[in-house]
PDB file of C-alpha atoms in Angstrom:
ATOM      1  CA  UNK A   1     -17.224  14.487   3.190  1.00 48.00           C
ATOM      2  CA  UNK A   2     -20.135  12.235   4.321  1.00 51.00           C
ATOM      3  CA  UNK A   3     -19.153   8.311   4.297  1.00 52.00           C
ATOM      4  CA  UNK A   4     -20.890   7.673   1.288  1.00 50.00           C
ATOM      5  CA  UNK A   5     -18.731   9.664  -0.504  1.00 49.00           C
ATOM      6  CA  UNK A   6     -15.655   8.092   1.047  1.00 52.00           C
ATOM      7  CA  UNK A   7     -16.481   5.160   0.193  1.00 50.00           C
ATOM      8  CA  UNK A   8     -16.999   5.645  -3.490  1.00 51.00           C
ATOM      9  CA  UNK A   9     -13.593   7.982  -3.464  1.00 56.00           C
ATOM     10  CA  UNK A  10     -12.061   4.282  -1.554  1.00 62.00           C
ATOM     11  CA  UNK A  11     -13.837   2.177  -4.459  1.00 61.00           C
ATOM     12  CA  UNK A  12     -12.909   4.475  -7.205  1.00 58.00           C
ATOM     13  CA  UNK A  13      -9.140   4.887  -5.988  1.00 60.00           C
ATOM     14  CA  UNK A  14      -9.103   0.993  -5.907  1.00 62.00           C
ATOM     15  CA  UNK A  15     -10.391   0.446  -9.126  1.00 59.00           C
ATOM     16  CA  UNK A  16      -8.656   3.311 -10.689  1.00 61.00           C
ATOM     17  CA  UNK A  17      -5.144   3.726  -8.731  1.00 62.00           C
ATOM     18  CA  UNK A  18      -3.390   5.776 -11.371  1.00 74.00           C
ATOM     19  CA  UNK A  19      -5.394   8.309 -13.701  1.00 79.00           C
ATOM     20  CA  UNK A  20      -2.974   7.774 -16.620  1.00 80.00           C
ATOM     21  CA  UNK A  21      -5.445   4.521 -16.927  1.00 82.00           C
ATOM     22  CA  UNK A  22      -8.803   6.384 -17.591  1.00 83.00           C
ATOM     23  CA  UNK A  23      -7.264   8.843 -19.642  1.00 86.00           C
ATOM     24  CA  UNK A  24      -6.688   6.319 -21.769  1.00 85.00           C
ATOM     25  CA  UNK A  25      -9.744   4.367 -21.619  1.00 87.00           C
ATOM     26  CA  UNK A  26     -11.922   7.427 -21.719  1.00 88.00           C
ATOM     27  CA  UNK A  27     -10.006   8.901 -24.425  1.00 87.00           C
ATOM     28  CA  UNK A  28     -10.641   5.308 -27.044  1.00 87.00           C
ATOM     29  CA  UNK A  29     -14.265   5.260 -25.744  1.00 88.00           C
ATOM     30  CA  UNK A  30     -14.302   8.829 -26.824  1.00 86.00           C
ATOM     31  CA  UNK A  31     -12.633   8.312 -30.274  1.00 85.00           C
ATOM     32  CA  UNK A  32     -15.145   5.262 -30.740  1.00 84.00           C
ATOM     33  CA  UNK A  33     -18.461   7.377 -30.345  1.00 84.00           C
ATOM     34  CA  UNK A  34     -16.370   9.882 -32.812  1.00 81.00           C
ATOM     35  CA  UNK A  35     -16.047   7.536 -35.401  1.00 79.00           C
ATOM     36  CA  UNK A  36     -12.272   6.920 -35.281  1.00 80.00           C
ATOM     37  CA  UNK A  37     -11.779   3.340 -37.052  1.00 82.00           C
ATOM     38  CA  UNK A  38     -11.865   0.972 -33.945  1.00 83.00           C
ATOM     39  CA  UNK A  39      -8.379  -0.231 -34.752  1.00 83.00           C
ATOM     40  CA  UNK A  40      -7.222   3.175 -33.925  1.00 82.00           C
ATOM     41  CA  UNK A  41      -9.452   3.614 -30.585  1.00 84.00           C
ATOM     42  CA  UNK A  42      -9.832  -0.079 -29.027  1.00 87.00           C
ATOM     43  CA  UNK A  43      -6.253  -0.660 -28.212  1.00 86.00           C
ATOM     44  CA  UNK A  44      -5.882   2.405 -26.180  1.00 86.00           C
ATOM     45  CA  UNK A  45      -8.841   1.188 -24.361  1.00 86.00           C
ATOM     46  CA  UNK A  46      -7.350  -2.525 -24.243  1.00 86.00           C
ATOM     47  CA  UNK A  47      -3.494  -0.877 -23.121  1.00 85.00           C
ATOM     48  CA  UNK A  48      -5.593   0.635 -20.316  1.00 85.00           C
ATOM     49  CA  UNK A  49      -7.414  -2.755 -19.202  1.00 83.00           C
ATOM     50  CA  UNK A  50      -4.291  -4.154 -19.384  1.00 82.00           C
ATOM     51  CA  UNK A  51      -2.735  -1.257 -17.040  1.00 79.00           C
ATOM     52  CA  UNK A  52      -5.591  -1.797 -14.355  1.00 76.00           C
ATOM     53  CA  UNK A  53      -5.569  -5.435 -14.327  1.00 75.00           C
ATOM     54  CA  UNK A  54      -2.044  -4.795 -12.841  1.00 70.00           C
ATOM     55  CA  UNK A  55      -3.165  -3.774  -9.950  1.00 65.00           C
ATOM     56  CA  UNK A  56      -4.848  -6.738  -9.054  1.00 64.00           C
ATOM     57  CA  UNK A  57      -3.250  -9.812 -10.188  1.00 65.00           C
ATOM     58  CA  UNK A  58       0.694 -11.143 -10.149  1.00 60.00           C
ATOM     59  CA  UNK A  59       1.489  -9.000 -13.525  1.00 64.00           C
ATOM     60  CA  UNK A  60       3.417  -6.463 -11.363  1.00 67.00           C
ATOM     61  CA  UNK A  61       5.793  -9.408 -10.765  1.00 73.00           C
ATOM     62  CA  UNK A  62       5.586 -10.735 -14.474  1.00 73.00           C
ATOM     63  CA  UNK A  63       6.502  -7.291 -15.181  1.00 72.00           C
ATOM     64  CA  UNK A  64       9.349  -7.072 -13.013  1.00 77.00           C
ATOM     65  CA  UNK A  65      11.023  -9.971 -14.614  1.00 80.00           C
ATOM     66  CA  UNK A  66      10.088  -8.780 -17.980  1.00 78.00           C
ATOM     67  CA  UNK A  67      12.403  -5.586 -17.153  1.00 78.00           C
ATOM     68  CA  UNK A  68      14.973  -8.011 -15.993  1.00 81.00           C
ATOM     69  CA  UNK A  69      15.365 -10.221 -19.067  1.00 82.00           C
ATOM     70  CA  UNK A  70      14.810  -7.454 -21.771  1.00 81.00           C
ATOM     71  CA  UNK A  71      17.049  -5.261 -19.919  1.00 81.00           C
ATOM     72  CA  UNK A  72      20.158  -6.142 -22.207  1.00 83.00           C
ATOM     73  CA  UNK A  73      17.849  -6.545 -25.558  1.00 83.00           C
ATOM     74  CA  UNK A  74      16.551  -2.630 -24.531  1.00 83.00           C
ATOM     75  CA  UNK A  75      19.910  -0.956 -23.994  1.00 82.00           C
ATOM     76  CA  UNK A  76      20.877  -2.433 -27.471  1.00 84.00           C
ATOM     77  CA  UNK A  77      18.130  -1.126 -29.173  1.00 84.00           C
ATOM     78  CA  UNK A  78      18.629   2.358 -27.076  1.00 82.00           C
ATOM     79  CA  UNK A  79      21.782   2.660 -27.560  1.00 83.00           C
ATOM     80  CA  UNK A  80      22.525   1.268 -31.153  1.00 85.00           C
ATOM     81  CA  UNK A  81      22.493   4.046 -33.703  1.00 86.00           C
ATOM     82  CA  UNK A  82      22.640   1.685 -36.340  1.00 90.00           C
ATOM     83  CA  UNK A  83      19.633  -0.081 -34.944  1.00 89.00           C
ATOM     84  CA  UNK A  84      17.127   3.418 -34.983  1.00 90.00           C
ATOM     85  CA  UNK A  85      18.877   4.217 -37.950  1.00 92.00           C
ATOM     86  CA  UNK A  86      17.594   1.084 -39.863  1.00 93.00           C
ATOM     87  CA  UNK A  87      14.285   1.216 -37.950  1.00 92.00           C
ATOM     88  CA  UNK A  88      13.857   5.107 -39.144  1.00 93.00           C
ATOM     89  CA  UNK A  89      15.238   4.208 -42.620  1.00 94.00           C
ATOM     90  CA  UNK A  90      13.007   1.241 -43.111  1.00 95.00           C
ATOM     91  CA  UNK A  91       9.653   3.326 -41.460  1.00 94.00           C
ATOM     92  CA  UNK A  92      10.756   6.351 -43.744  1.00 93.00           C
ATOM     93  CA  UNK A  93      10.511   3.464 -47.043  1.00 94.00           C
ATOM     94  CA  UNK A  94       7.502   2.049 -46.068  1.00 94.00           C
ATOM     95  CA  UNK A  95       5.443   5.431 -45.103  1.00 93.00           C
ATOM     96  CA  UNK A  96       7.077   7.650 -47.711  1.00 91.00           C
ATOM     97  CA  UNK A  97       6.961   5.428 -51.242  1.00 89.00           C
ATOM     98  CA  UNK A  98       3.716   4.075 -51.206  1.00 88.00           C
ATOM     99  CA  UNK A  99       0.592   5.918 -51.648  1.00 85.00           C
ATOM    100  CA  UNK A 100      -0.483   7.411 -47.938  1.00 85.00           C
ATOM    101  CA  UNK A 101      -2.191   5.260 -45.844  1.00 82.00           C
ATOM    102  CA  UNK A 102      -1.984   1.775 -47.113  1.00 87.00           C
ATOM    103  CA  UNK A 103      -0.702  -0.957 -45.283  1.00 91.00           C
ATOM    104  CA  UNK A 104       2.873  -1.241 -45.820  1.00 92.00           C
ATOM    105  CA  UNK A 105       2.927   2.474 -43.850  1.00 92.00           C
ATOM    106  CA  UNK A 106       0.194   0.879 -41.463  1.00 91.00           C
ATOM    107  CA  UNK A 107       2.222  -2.529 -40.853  1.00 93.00           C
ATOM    108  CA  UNK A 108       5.485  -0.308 -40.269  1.00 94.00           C
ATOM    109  CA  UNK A 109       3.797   2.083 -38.053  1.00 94.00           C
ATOM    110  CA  UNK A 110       2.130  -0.327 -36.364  1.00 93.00           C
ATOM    111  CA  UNK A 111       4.651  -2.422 -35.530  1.00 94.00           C
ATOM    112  CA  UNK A 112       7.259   0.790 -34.284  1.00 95.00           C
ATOM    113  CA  UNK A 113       4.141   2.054 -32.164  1.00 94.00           C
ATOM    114  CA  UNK A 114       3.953  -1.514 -30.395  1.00 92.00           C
ATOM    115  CA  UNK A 115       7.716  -1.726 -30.035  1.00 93.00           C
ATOM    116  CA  UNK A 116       7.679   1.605 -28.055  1.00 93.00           C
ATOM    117  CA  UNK A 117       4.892   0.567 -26.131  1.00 91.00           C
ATOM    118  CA  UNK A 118       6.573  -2.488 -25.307  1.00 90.00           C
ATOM    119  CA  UNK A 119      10.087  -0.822 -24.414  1.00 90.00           C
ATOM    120  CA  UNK A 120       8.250   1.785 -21.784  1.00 89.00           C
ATOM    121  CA  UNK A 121       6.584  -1.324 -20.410  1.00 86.00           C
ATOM    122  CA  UNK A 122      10.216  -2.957 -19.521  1.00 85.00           C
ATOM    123  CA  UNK A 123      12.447  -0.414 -19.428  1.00 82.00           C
ATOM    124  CA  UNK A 124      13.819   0.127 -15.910  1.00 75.00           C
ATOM    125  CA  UNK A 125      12.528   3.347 -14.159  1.00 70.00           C
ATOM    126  CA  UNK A 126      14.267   6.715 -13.816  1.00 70.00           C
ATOM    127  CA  UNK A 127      14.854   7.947 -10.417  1.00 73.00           C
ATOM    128  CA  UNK A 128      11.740  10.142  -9.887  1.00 76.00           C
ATOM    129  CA  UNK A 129      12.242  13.923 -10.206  1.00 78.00           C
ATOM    130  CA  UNK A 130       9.766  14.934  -7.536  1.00 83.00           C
ATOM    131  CA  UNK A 131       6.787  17.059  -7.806  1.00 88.00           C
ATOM    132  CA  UNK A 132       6.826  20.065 -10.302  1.00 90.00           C
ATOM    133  CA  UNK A 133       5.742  23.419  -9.236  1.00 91.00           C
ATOM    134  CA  UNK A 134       2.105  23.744  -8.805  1.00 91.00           C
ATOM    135  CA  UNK A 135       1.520  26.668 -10.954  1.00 91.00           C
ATOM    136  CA  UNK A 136       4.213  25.371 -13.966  1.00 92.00           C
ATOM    137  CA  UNK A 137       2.359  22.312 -14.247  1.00 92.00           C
ATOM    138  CA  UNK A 138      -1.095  23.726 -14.048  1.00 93.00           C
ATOM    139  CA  UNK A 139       0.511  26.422 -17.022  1.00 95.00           C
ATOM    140  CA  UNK A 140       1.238  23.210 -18.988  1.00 95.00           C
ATOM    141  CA  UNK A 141      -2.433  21.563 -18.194  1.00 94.00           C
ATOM    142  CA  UNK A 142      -3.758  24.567 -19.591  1.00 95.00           C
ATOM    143  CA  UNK A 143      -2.479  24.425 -22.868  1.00 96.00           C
ATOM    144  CA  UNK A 144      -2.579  20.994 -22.966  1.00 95.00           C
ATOM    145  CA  UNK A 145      -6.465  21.037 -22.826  1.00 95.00           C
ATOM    146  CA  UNK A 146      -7.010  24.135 -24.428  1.00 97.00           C
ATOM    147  CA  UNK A 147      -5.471  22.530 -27.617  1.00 96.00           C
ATOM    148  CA  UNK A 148      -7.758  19.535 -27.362  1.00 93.00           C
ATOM    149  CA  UNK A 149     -10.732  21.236 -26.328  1.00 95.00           C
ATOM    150  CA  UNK A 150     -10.077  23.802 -29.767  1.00 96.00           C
ATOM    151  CA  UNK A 151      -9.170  20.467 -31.222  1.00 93.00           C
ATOM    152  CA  UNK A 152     -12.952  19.593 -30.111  1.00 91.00           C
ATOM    153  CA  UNK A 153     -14.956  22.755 -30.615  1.00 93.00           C
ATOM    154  CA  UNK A 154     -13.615  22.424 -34.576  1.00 94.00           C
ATOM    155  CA  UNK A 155     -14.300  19.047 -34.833  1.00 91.00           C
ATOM    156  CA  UNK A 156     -17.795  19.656 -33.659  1.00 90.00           C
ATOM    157  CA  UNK A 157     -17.927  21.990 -36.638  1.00 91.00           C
ATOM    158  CA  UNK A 158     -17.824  20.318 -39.237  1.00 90.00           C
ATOM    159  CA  UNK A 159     -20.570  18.919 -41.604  1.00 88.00           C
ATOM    160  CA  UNK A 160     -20.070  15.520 -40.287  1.00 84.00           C
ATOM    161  CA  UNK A 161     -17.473  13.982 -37.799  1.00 80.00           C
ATOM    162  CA  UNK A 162     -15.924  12.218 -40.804  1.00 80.00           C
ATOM    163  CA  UNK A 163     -15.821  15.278 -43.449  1.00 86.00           C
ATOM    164  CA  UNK A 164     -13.216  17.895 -42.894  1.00 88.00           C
ATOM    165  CA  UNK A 165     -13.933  22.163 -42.805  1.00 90.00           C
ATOM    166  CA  UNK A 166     -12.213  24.396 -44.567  1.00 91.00           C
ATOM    167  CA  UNK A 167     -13.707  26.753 -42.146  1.00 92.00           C
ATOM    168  CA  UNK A 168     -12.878  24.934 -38.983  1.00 93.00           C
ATOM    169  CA  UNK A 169     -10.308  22.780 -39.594  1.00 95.00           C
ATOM    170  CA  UNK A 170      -8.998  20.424 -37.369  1.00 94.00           C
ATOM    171  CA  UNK A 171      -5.038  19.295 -36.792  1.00 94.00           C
ATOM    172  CA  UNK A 172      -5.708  16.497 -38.839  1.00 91.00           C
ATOM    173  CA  UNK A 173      -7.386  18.702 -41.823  1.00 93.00           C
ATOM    174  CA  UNK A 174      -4.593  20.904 -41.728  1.00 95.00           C
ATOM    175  CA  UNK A 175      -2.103  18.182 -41.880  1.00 94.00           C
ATOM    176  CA  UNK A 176      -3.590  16.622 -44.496  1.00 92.00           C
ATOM    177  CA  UNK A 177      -2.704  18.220 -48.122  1.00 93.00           C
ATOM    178  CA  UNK A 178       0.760  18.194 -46.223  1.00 95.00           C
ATOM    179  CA  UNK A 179       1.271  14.295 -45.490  1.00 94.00           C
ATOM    180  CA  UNK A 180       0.054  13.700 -49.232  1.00 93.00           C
ATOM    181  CA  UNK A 181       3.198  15.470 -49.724  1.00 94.00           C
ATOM    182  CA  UNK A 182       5.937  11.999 -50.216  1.00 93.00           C
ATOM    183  CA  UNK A 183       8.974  14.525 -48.888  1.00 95.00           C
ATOM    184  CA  UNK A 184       6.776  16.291 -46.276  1.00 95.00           C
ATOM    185  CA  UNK A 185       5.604  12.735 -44.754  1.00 95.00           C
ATOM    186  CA  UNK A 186       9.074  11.382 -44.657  1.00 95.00           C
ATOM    187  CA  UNK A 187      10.100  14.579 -43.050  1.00 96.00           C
ATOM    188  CA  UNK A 188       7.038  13.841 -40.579  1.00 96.00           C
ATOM    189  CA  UNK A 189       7.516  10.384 -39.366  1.00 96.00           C
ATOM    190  CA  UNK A 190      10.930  11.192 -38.785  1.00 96.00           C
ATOM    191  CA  UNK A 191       9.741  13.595 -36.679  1.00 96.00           C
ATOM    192  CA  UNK A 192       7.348  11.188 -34.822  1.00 96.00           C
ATOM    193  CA  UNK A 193       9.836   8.399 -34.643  1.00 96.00           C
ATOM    194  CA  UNK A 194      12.063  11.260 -32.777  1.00 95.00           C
ATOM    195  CA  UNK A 195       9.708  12.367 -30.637  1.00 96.00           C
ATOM    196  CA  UNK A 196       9.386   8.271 -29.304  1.00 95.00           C
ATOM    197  CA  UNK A 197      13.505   7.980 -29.165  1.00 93.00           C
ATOM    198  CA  UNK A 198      13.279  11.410 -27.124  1.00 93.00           C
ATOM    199  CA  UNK A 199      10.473   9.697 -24.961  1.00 93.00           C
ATOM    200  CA  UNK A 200      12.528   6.932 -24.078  1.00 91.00           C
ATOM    201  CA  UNK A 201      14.981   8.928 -23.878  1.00 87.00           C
ATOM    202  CA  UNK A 202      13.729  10.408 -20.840  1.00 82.00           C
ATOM    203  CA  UNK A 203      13.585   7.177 -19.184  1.00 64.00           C
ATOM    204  CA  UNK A 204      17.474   6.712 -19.199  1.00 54.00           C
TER     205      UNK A 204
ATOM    206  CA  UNK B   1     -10.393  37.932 -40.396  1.00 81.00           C
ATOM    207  CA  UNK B   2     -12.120  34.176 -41.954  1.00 90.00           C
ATOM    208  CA  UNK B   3     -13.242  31.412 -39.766  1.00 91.00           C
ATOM    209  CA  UNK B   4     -10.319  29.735 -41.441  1.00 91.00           C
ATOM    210  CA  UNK B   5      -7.623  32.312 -39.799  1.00 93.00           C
ATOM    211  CA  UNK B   6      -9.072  32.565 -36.928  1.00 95.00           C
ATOM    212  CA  UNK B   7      -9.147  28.425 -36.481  1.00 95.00           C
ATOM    213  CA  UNK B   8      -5.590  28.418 -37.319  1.00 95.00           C
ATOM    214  CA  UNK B   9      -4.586  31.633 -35.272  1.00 96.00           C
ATOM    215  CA  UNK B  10      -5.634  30.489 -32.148  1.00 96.00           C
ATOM    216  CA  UNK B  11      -3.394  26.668 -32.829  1.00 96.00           C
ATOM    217  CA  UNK B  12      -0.553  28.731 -33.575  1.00 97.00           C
ATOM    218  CA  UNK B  13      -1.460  31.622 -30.719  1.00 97.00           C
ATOM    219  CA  UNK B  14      -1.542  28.312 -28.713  1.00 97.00           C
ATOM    220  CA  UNK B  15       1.356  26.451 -30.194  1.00 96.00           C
ATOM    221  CA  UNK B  16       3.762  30.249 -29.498  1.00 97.00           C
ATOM    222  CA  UNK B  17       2.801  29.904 -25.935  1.00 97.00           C
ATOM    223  CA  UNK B  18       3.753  26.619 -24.992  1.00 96.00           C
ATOM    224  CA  UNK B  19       7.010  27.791 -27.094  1.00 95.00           C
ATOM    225  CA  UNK B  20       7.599  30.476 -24.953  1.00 95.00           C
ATOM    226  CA  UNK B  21       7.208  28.228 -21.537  1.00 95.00           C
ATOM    227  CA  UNK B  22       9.839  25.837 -22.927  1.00 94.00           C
ATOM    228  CA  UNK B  23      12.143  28.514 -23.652  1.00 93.00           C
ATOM    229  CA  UNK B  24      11.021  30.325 -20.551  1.00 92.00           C
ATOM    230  CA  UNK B  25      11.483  27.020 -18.286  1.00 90.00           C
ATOM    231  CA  UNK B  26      15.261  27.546 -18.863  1.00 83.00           C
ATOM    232  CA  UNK B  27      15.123  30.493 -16.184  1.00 84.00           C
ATOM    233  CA  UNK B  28      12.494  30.001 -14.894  1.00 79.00           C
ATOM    234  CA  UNK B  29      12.058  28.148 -11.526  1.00 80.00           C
ATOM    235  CA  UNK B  30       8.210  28.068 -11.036  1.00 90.00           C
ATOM    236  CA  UNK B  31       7.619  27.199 -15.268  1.00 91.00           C
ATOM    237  CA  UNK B  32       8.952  23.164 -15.729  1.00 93.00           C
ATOM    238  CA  UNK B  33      10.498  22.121 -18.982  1.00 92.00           C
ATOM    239  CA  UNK B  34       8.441  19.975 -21.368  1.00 92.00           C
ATOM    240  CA  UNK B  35      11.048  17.369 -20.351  1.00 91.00           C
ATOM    241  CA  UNK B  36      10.704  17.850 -17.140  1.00 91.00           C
ATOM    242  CA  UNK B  37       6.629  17.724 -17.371  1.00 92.00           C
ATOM    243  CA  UNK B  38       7.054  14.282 -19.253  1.00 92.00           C
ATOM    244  CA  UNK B  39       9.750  12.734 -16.681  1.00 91.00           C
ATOM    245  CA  UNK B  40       7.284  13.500 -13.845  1.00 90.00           C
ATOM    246  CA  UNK B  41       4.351  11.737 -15.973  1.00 89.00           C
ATOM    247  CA  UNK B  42       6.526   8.856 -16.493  1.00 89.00           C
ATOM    248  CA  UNK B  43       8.073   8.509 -13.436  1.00 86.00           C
ATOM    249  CA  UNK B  44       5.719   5.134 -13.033  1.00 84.00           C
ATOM    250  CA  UNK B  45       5.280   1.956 -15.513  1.00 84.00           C
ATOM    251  CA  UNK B  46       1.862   2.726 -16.318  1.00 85.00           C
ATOM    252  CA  UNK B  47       2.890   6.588 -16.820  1.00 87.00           C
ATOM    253  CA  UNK B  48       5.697   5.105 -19.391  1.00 89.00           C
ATOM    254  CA  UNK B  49       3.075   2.850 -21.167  1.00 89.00           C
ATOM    255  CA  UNK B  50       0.077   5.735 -21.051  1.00 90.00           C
ATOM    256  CA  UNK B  51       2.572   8.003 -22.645  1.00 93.00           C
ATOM    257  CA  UNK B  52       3.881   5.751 -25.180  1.00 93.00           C
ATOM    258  CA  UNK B  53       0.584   4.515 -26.300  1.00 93.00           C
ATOM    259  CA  UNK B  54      -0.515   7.738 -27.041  1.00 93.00           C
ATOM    260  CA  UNK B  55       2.959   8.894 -29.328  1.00 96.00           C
ATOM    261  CA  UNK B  56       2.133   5.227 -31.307  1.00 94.00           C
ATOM    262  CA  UNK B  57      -1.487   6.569 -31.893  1.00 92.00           C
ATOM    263  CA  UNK B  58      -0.577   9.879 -32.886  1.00 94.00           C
ATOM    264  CA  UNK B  59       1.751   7.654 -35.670  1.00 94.00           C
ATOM    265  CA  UNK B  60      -1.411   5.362 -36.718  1.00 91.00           C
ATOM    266  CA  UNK B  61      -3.793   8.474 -36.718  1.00 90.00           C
ATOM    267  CA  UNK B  62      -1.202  10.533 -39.246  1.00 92.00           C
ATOM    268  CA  UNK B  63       0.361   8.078 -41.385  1.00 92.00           C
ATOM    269  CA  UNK B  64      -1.604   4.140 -41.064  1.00 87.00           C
ATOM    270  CA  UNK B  65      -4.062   3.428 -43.272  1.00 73.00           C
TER     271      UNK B  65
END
């Protein structure tokens, strides 16, 4: 490796310290140039600034004391099955009764999505369970991007970014006739309201 | 076989193999569990937060408006 090059690797690890961060970035720049609504893309990208600006100011410490103070409020609201239980029941209401995709479901959605964001921000952190085998985690990669990059190839193939295939549908096509379903979509965001409990979960 | 199969075979060819690594991962010392994948990614704050951000998006995507 000539200097140059370690250099920029020196710049680029200082600027970037965790990849996590231009996943994200990358991945709402992406969904912008895709035509995703920017209210959907621009706070990934804004989560991520957030995330690198970390690294080079006092928020490490603000975030530290965050996870201090919130530490009883977040082992109530992990612990309390009455408290998911009215947070599922009242997400279920909002996102199952009226029509799909109008703002009661958005403003309940919204506002569970930004909760979990917030209780990974100051929830204390697990011990770490050490590296995972090379070749189990590159298994895992590989389906991980082969899903998005079939995701892609569909999405590509379609009359326009914003018009579904019935050819080449994508996740989201498929899902479709099923979330207009009022039973099927309550089934569904109980299943994404899981899969955030199970997330946390983890964390415990 | 349609375009339309085919589109759909290889998600579900896709979604049986990650399947059969998470049942697999039970015995399996060299093949992690999905839990285990997602404890290692969240291991740090920004890991947690990366993560997270991306289940509430999958949530707006599906259901908001």
């Amino acid at each position: 490796m000539s200097d140059g090059e370690r250099v920029e690797t020196g710049l680029v690890r200082r600027l970037l310290p965790e990849p996590e961060v231009a996943i994200l970035f990358l991945a709402g720049l992406a969904m912008l140039f895709l035509g995703v609504p920017a209210p959907k893309a621009i706070p990934l990208m804004v989560v991520a600034v957030l995330l690198d600006l970390e690294h080079f100011s006092r928020t490490q410490e603000l975030a530290e004391r965050l996870e201090a103070r919130s530490r009883p409020l977040v082992g109530w609201i992990l612990s309390s099955g009455r408290v998911q239980a009215a947070v599922g029941a009242a997400v279920a209401l909002a996102v199952g009764f009226p029509d799909r995709q109008t703002w009661p479901s958005t403003l309940a959605v919204s506002l569970v999505g930004v909760a979990g964001v917030w209780l990974a921000y100051v929830s204390p952190p697990a011990a770490d369970p050490g590296p995972l085998p090379r070749s189990g985690a590159v298994a895992w990669l590989t389906v991980f991007l082969s899903l998005a990059a079939w995701e892609l190839v569909n999405l590509f193939q379609q009359p326009d970014l914003q018009t579904g295939s019935f050819d080449h549908p994508t996740l989201s096509v498929l899902a479709d006739p099923v979330l207009d379903v009022r039973l099927w979509r309550i089934l569904f965001v109980g299943v994404w309201l899981a899969l955030g409990r199970w997330l946390l979960g983890l964390r415990e | 076989m349609s375009s339309h199969d085919l589109t759909i075979g290889v998600y579900l060819l896709l979604f049986a193999i990650g399947l059969a690594m998470q049942v697999r991962a039970s015995a399996s010392s060299t093949i992690p569990s999905l839990a285990a994948v997602f404890r290692r990614i969240m291991r740090t704050r920004t890991g947690r937060v990366a993560v997270m951000s991306a289940w509430a998006w999958l949530g707006l995507h599906f259901f908001a408006g």
